Every structure is written in C-alpha cells, then in structure tokens.
CSV table of C-alpha atoms in Angstrom, one decimal:
chain,number,residue,atom,x,y,z
A,1,MET,CA,-27.9,77.6,1.5
A,2,ARG,CA,-27.4,75.6,4.7
A,3,LEU,CA,-24.0,74.0,5.3
A,4,PHE,CA,-25.5,71.2,7.4
A,5,ASN,CA,-28.7,69.6,6.5
A,6,LEU,CA,-29.3,67.5,9.6
A,7,ASP,CA,-32.6,65.9,10.3
A,8,ASN,CA,-34.1,67.1,13.6
A,9,LYS,CA,-34.5,63.4,14.6
A,10,LEU,CA,-30.7,62.9,14.4
A,11,PHE,CA,-29.7,66.2,16.0
A,12,LEU,CA,-30.5,65.3,19.6
A,13,PRO,CA,-28.8,61.8,19.6
A,14,ILE,CA,-25.7,63.2,18.1
A,15,CYS,CA,-25.5,66.0,20.7
A,16,LEU,CA,-26.0,63.5,23.5
A,17,MET,CA,-23.2,61.2,22.2
A,18,PHE,CA,-20.8,64.2,21.9
A,19,ILE,CA,-21.6,65.3,25.5
A,20,ALA,CA,-21.1,61.7,26.8
A,21,LEU,CA,-17.7,61.5,25.0
A,22,LEU,CA,-16.6,64.8,26.6
A,23,LEU,CA,-17.6,63.6,30.1
A,24,PHE,CA,-15.9,60.2,29.9
A,25,GLY,CA,-12.8,61.7,28.3
A,26,CYS,CA,-12.5,64.2,31.1
A,27,GLY,CA,-12.9,61.7,33.9
A,28,GLY,CA,-16.5,62.5,34.6
A,29,SER,CA,-17.4,58.9,35.4
A,30,ASP,CA,-15.9,56.3,37.7
A,31,LEU,CA,-17.8,53.5,36.0
A,32,PHE,CA,-15.0,52.5,33.7
A,33,ASP,CA,-12.4,53.1,36.3
A,34,GLU,CA,-13.5,50.0,38.3
A,35,GLN,CA,-13.2,47.7,35.2
A,36,GLY,CA,-10.2,46.1,33.7
A,37,GLY,CA,-9.1,43.8,36.5
A,38,ARG,CA,-8.6,46.4,39.3
A,39,TYR,CA,-10.3,44.0,41.7
A,40,VAL,CA,-10.0,40.2,41.0
A,41,PHE,CA,-12.1,37.8,43.1
A,42,ASP,CA,-11.7,34.0,43.1
A,43,LEU,CA,-13.2,31.1,45.2
A,44,ASN,CA,-11.9,27.6,45.6
A,45,ILE,CA,-13.8,24.9,47.5
A,46,THR,CA,-12.0,22.3,49.7
A,47,ASP,CA,-13.7,19.2,51.1
A,48,GLY,CA,-11.5,16.9,53.2
A,49,ASP,CA,-8.3,16.3,51.2
A,50,GLU,CA,-9.9,17.4,48.0
A,51,SER,CA,-9.1,21.0,47.1
A,52,ASP,CA,-10.6,23.1,44.3
A,53,THR,CA,-13.3,20.4,44.0
A,54,GLN,CA,-16.8,20.2,42.8
A,55,ASP,CA,-17.5,17.0,44.7
A,56,ILE,CA,-18.9,17.3,48.2
A,57,ASP,CA,-18.8,14.0,50.1
A,58,LEU,CA,-21.8,13.0,52.3
A,59,THR,CA,-20.3,9.7,53.4
A,60,ARG,CA,-19.9,8.8,57.1
A,61,ASP,CA,-18.5,5.3,57.1
A,62,LEU,CA,-17.1,3.9,60.5
A,63,ASP,CA,-15.5,0.9,58.9
A,64,CYS,CA,-13.5,2.0,55.9
A,65,ASP,CA,-11.7,-1.3,55.3
A,66,ASP,CA,-14.9,-3.3,55.7
A,67,ASP,CA,-13.3,-5.8,58.2
A,68,GLY,CA,-16.3,-5.6,60.6
A,69,THR,CA,-14.5,-3.4,63.1
A,70,ALA,CA,-15.4,0.3,63.4
A,71,ASP,CA,-11.8,1.4,64.0
A,72,ASP,CA,-11.0,3.3,60.8
A,73,PRO,CA,-13.8,5.8,60.2
A,74,GLU,CA,-14.5,8.2,57.4
A,75,THR,CA,-16.3,11.0,59.1
A,76,TYR,CA,-18.0,14.1,57.8
A,77,THR,CA,-15.6,16.8,56.7
A,78,GLN,CA,-16.3,20.5,56.9
A,79,VAL,CA,-16.4,22.2,53.5
A,80,TYR,CA,-14.2,25.3,53.3
A,81,GLY,CA,-14.0,28.1,50.7
A,82,ASP,CA,-10.8,30.1,50.1
A,83,ILE,CA,-11.7,33.6,48.8
A,84,SER,CA,-8.8,35.4,47.3
A,85,VAL,CA,-8.9,39.1,46.4
A,86,SER,CA,-6.3,40.9,44.4
A,87,VAL,CA,-6.2,44.7,44.3
A,88,ALA,CA,-4.4,46.4,41.4
A,89,PRO,CA,-1.6,48.8,42.4
A,90,ASP,CA,-3.6,51.8,41.0
A,91,ALA,CA,-6.8,50.8,42.9
A,92,PRO,CA,-7.8,51.7,46.4
A,93,GLY,CA,-8.0,48.9,49.0
A,94,LEU,CA,-11.1,47.3,50.3
A,95,THR,CA,-12.3,45.5,53.4
A,96,LEU,CA,-14.1,42.1,53.4
A,97,LEU,CA,-16.9,42.4,56.0
A,98,ARG,CA,-19.1,39.3,55.9
A,99,TYR,CA,-20.5,36.6,53.7
A,100,THR,CA,-23.6,34.4,53.3
A,101,VAL,CA,-23.8,31.0,51.7
A,102,ASN,CA,-26.9,30.0,49.8
A,103,TYR,CA,-27.7,26.6,48.3
A,104,TYR,CA,-29.9,26.1,45.2
A,105,PRO,CA,-30.8,22.4,44.4
A,106,ALA,CA,-31.3,21.3,40.8
A,107,PRO,CA,-33.4,18.3,39.7
A,108,SER,CA,-31.3,15.2,39.7
A,109,LEU,CA,-31.7,11.7,38.4
A,110,ASP,CA,-32.1,8.9,41.0
A,111,ASP,CA,-31.0,5.3,40.7
A,112,ASN,CA,-34.3,4.4,39.0
A,113,GLY,CA,-33.9,7.1,36.3
A,114,VAL,CA,-36.5,9.3,37.9
A,115,TRP,CA,-36.0,13.1,38.4
A,116,GLN,CA,-36.0,14.0,42.1
A,117,ASN,CA,-35.8,17.3,43.8
A,118,PRO,CA,-32.8,17.3,46.3
A,119,PRO,CA,-33.6,18.7,49.7
A,120,PRO,CA,-33.5,22.4,50.2
A,121,ILE,CA,-30.6,23.5,52.5
A,122,PRO,CA,-31.0,26.5,54.8
A,123,SER,CA,-28.7,29.4,54.1
A,124,GLN,CA,-25.8,30.1,56.4
A,125,SER,CA,-26.2,33.4,58.2
A,126,PRO,CA,-23.8,36.2,57.4
A,127,LEU,CA,-20.5,35.7,59.1
A,128,ILE,CA,-18.0,38.4,59.8
A,129,THR,CA,-14.5,38.2,58.3
A,130,SER,CA,-13.2,41.8,58.3
A,131,GLU,CA,-10.1,41.4,56.2
A,132,PHE,CA,-8.4,44.5,54.6
A,133,VAL,CA,-6.7,44.2,51.2
A,134,ASP,CA,-4.6,47.2,50.3
A,135,SER,CA,-3.5,48.5,46.9
A,136,GLY,CA,-1.2,46.1,45.1
A,137,GLN,CA,-1.9,43.2,47.5
A,138,THR,CA,-3.6,39.8,47.4
A,139,ALA,CA,-5.2,38.3,50.4
A,140,THR,CA,-7.0,34.9,51.0
A,141,GLU,CA,-9.7,34.5,53.5
A,142,ARG,CA,-10.9,31.0,54.5
A,143,ILE,CA,-14.7,30.7,55.1
A,144,ILE,CA,-17.0,27.8,56.0
A,145,ILE,CA,-19.1,26.6,53.0
A,146,MET,CA,-20.8,23.7,54.8
A,147,THR,CA,-20.7,22.5,58.4
A,148,PHE,CA,-20.8,18.9,59.7
A,149,ASP,CA,-24.4,19.5,60.8
A,150,THR,CA,-25.4,20.8,57.4
A,151,LYS,CA,-24.1,17.6,55.8
A,152,GLY,CA,-26.0,15.5,58.3
A,153,TYR,CA,-29.2,17.5,57.5
A,154,VAL,CA,-28.7,16.9,53.7
A,155,VAL,CA,-28.2,13.1,54.2
A,156,ALA,CA,-31.3,12.9,56.6
A,157,ASN,CA,-33.5,14.5,54.0
A,158,PHE,CA,-32.2,12.8,50.8
A,159,PRO,CA,-34.8,10.9,48.8
A,160,ALA,CA,-34.2,7.1,49.3
A,161,ALA,CA,-33.3,6.4,45.7
A,162,LEU,CA,-31.1,9.5,45.2
A,163,PHE,CA,-27.4,8.7,45.2
A,164,SER,CA,-26.1,12.1,44.1
A,165,ALA,CA,-27.6,15.6,43.8
A,166,LEU,CA,-26.7,18.7,41.9
A,167,TYR,CA,-26.5,22.1,43.7
A,168,THR,CA,-25.4,25.6,42.9
A,169,ILE,CA,-23.6,27.2,45.8
A,170,GLU,CA,-23.8,31.0,45.9
A,171,VAL,CA,-21.4,32.9,48.2
A,172,GLU,CA,-22.3,36.5,48.7
A,173,VAL,CA,-19.3,38.5,49.9
A,174,VAL,CA,-20.0,42.0,51.3
A,175,TYR,CA,-17.1,44.4,51.3
A,176,GLU,CA,-16.5,48.0,52.1
A,177,ASN,CA,-14.9,50.2,49.4
A,178,TYR,CA,-12.6,53.1,49.9
A,179,GLU,CA,-15.6,55.5,50.1
A,180,GLY,CA,-17.0,53.6,53.0
A,181,ASN,CA,-19.9,52.1,51.0
A,182,GLU,CA,-20.9,48.5,51.1
A,183,GLU,CA,-20.9,46.4,47.9
A,184,THR,CA,-21.6,42.8,47.2
A,185,TYR,CA,-19.7,40.3,45.0
A,186,ARG,CA,-21.3,36.9,44.3
A,187,PHE,CA,-19.5,33.6,43.5
A,188,TYR,CA,-21.4,30.7,41.9
A,189,LYS,CA,-20.1,27.1,42.1
A,190,ASP,CA,-21.9,24.1,40.7
A,191,VAL,CA,-21.3,21.0,42.9
A,192,THR,CA,-22.3,17.4,43.2
A,193,MET,CA,-23.2,16.2,46.6
A,194,SER,CA,-22.9,12.4,46.8
A,195,PHE,CA,-21.6,9.4,48.8
A,196,PHE,CA,-18.0,9.4,47.5
A,197,ASP,CA,-15.7,6.7,48.7
A,198,ARG,CA,-12.7,8.6,50.2
A,199,CYS,CA,-11.6,5.9,52.6
C-alpha cells in the first residue's frame, strides 16, 4: 500500500513550488528586495506661479490690464518638474543620470463641440542631471518639462477653434543602480494646455 497517492500531473507543480519557496526563503532572489518602498519617486510640475499643477498656460498677453498699453505683459513661462527620490536606509544609493520628456496628445473638444487632434510636440532630448542619492536620503532635482520655444510651437500649431488640449506628459528618468547598471523609471502626468488668464 502506498502512503502517498499523488497524481503524476500534480507531482511536478508541487515540486516546483517547494523549490521556489526554498530559494526565496534563503535569499535566492533580489526581486522582492527592491519592493516595499525602498525607492520612492515623485514628480511635481510647476508653471509660472502654479506649483503641483495640471494646467499649462499658453498665454502671451502684452497688456494684462487691457488699458491699451503693452506695459504689463504676461509672457510664456518655462515649465519645470521637481523629481524627488527617497532611498530607504536599508537600500543602496542610486545616481540620476538623464531624462527625456515625451508628449502624447489626446483628442480634445474644440469650441464648436468637434473633436480635434492637438498638435504633436517633439520630445526633448535626454538631458544630463547626475545626482547621487545615498541610503536614507531624499533629494530633489529640478528639470525642464517645457521650454518657452516649445510653448510657442504648440500655440503656432493649435487648430483655430481649439481653446484647450489634453496631453499626457511622460518623463523617463534613467538612473544607475549600485551595481552600475542603468534602469529607467517613468512618470506620467495628465495635463491641460490652454490659454489661462494668469495676469
């Protein structure tokens, strides 16, 4: 009489599960070590005086008080991103190397209730930051999300009836881990680009 009457189809999966438990229990995998908040990334967008905003202003008004004299301008503002990285005390440090900004337009309703495709925006080339964040530290690196020229490009290519447009901004941050390997972290921010009155 057999003590165990296991079906042959069940024997292999049970053995594999037992081996996997032994490996993970003995520290055989780093996969779970990097989870649980050992590295925390965050991104806030600032446009002019508006911090942590989703509204990107495309207005360039030379006469804010509408008195007929162009002596109180509202000019284009550069859009910045503040990347903060927190490293847990039990995690090795990392170095931020460079970043790329990509813009993905989404169909948007114009003033006539018609869906329009906002203009595509060229990606910003990778820019070097090179910021080291050590174990147990938090660091913030300011990057450029959108330049004056990029805002001008968007305005020049806006469909005539389109007052505001929806975009998803992707920021790819490349960093070097403690083993010298490069890894990528991606932020996604949904924003509205429009002609906001911030005079």
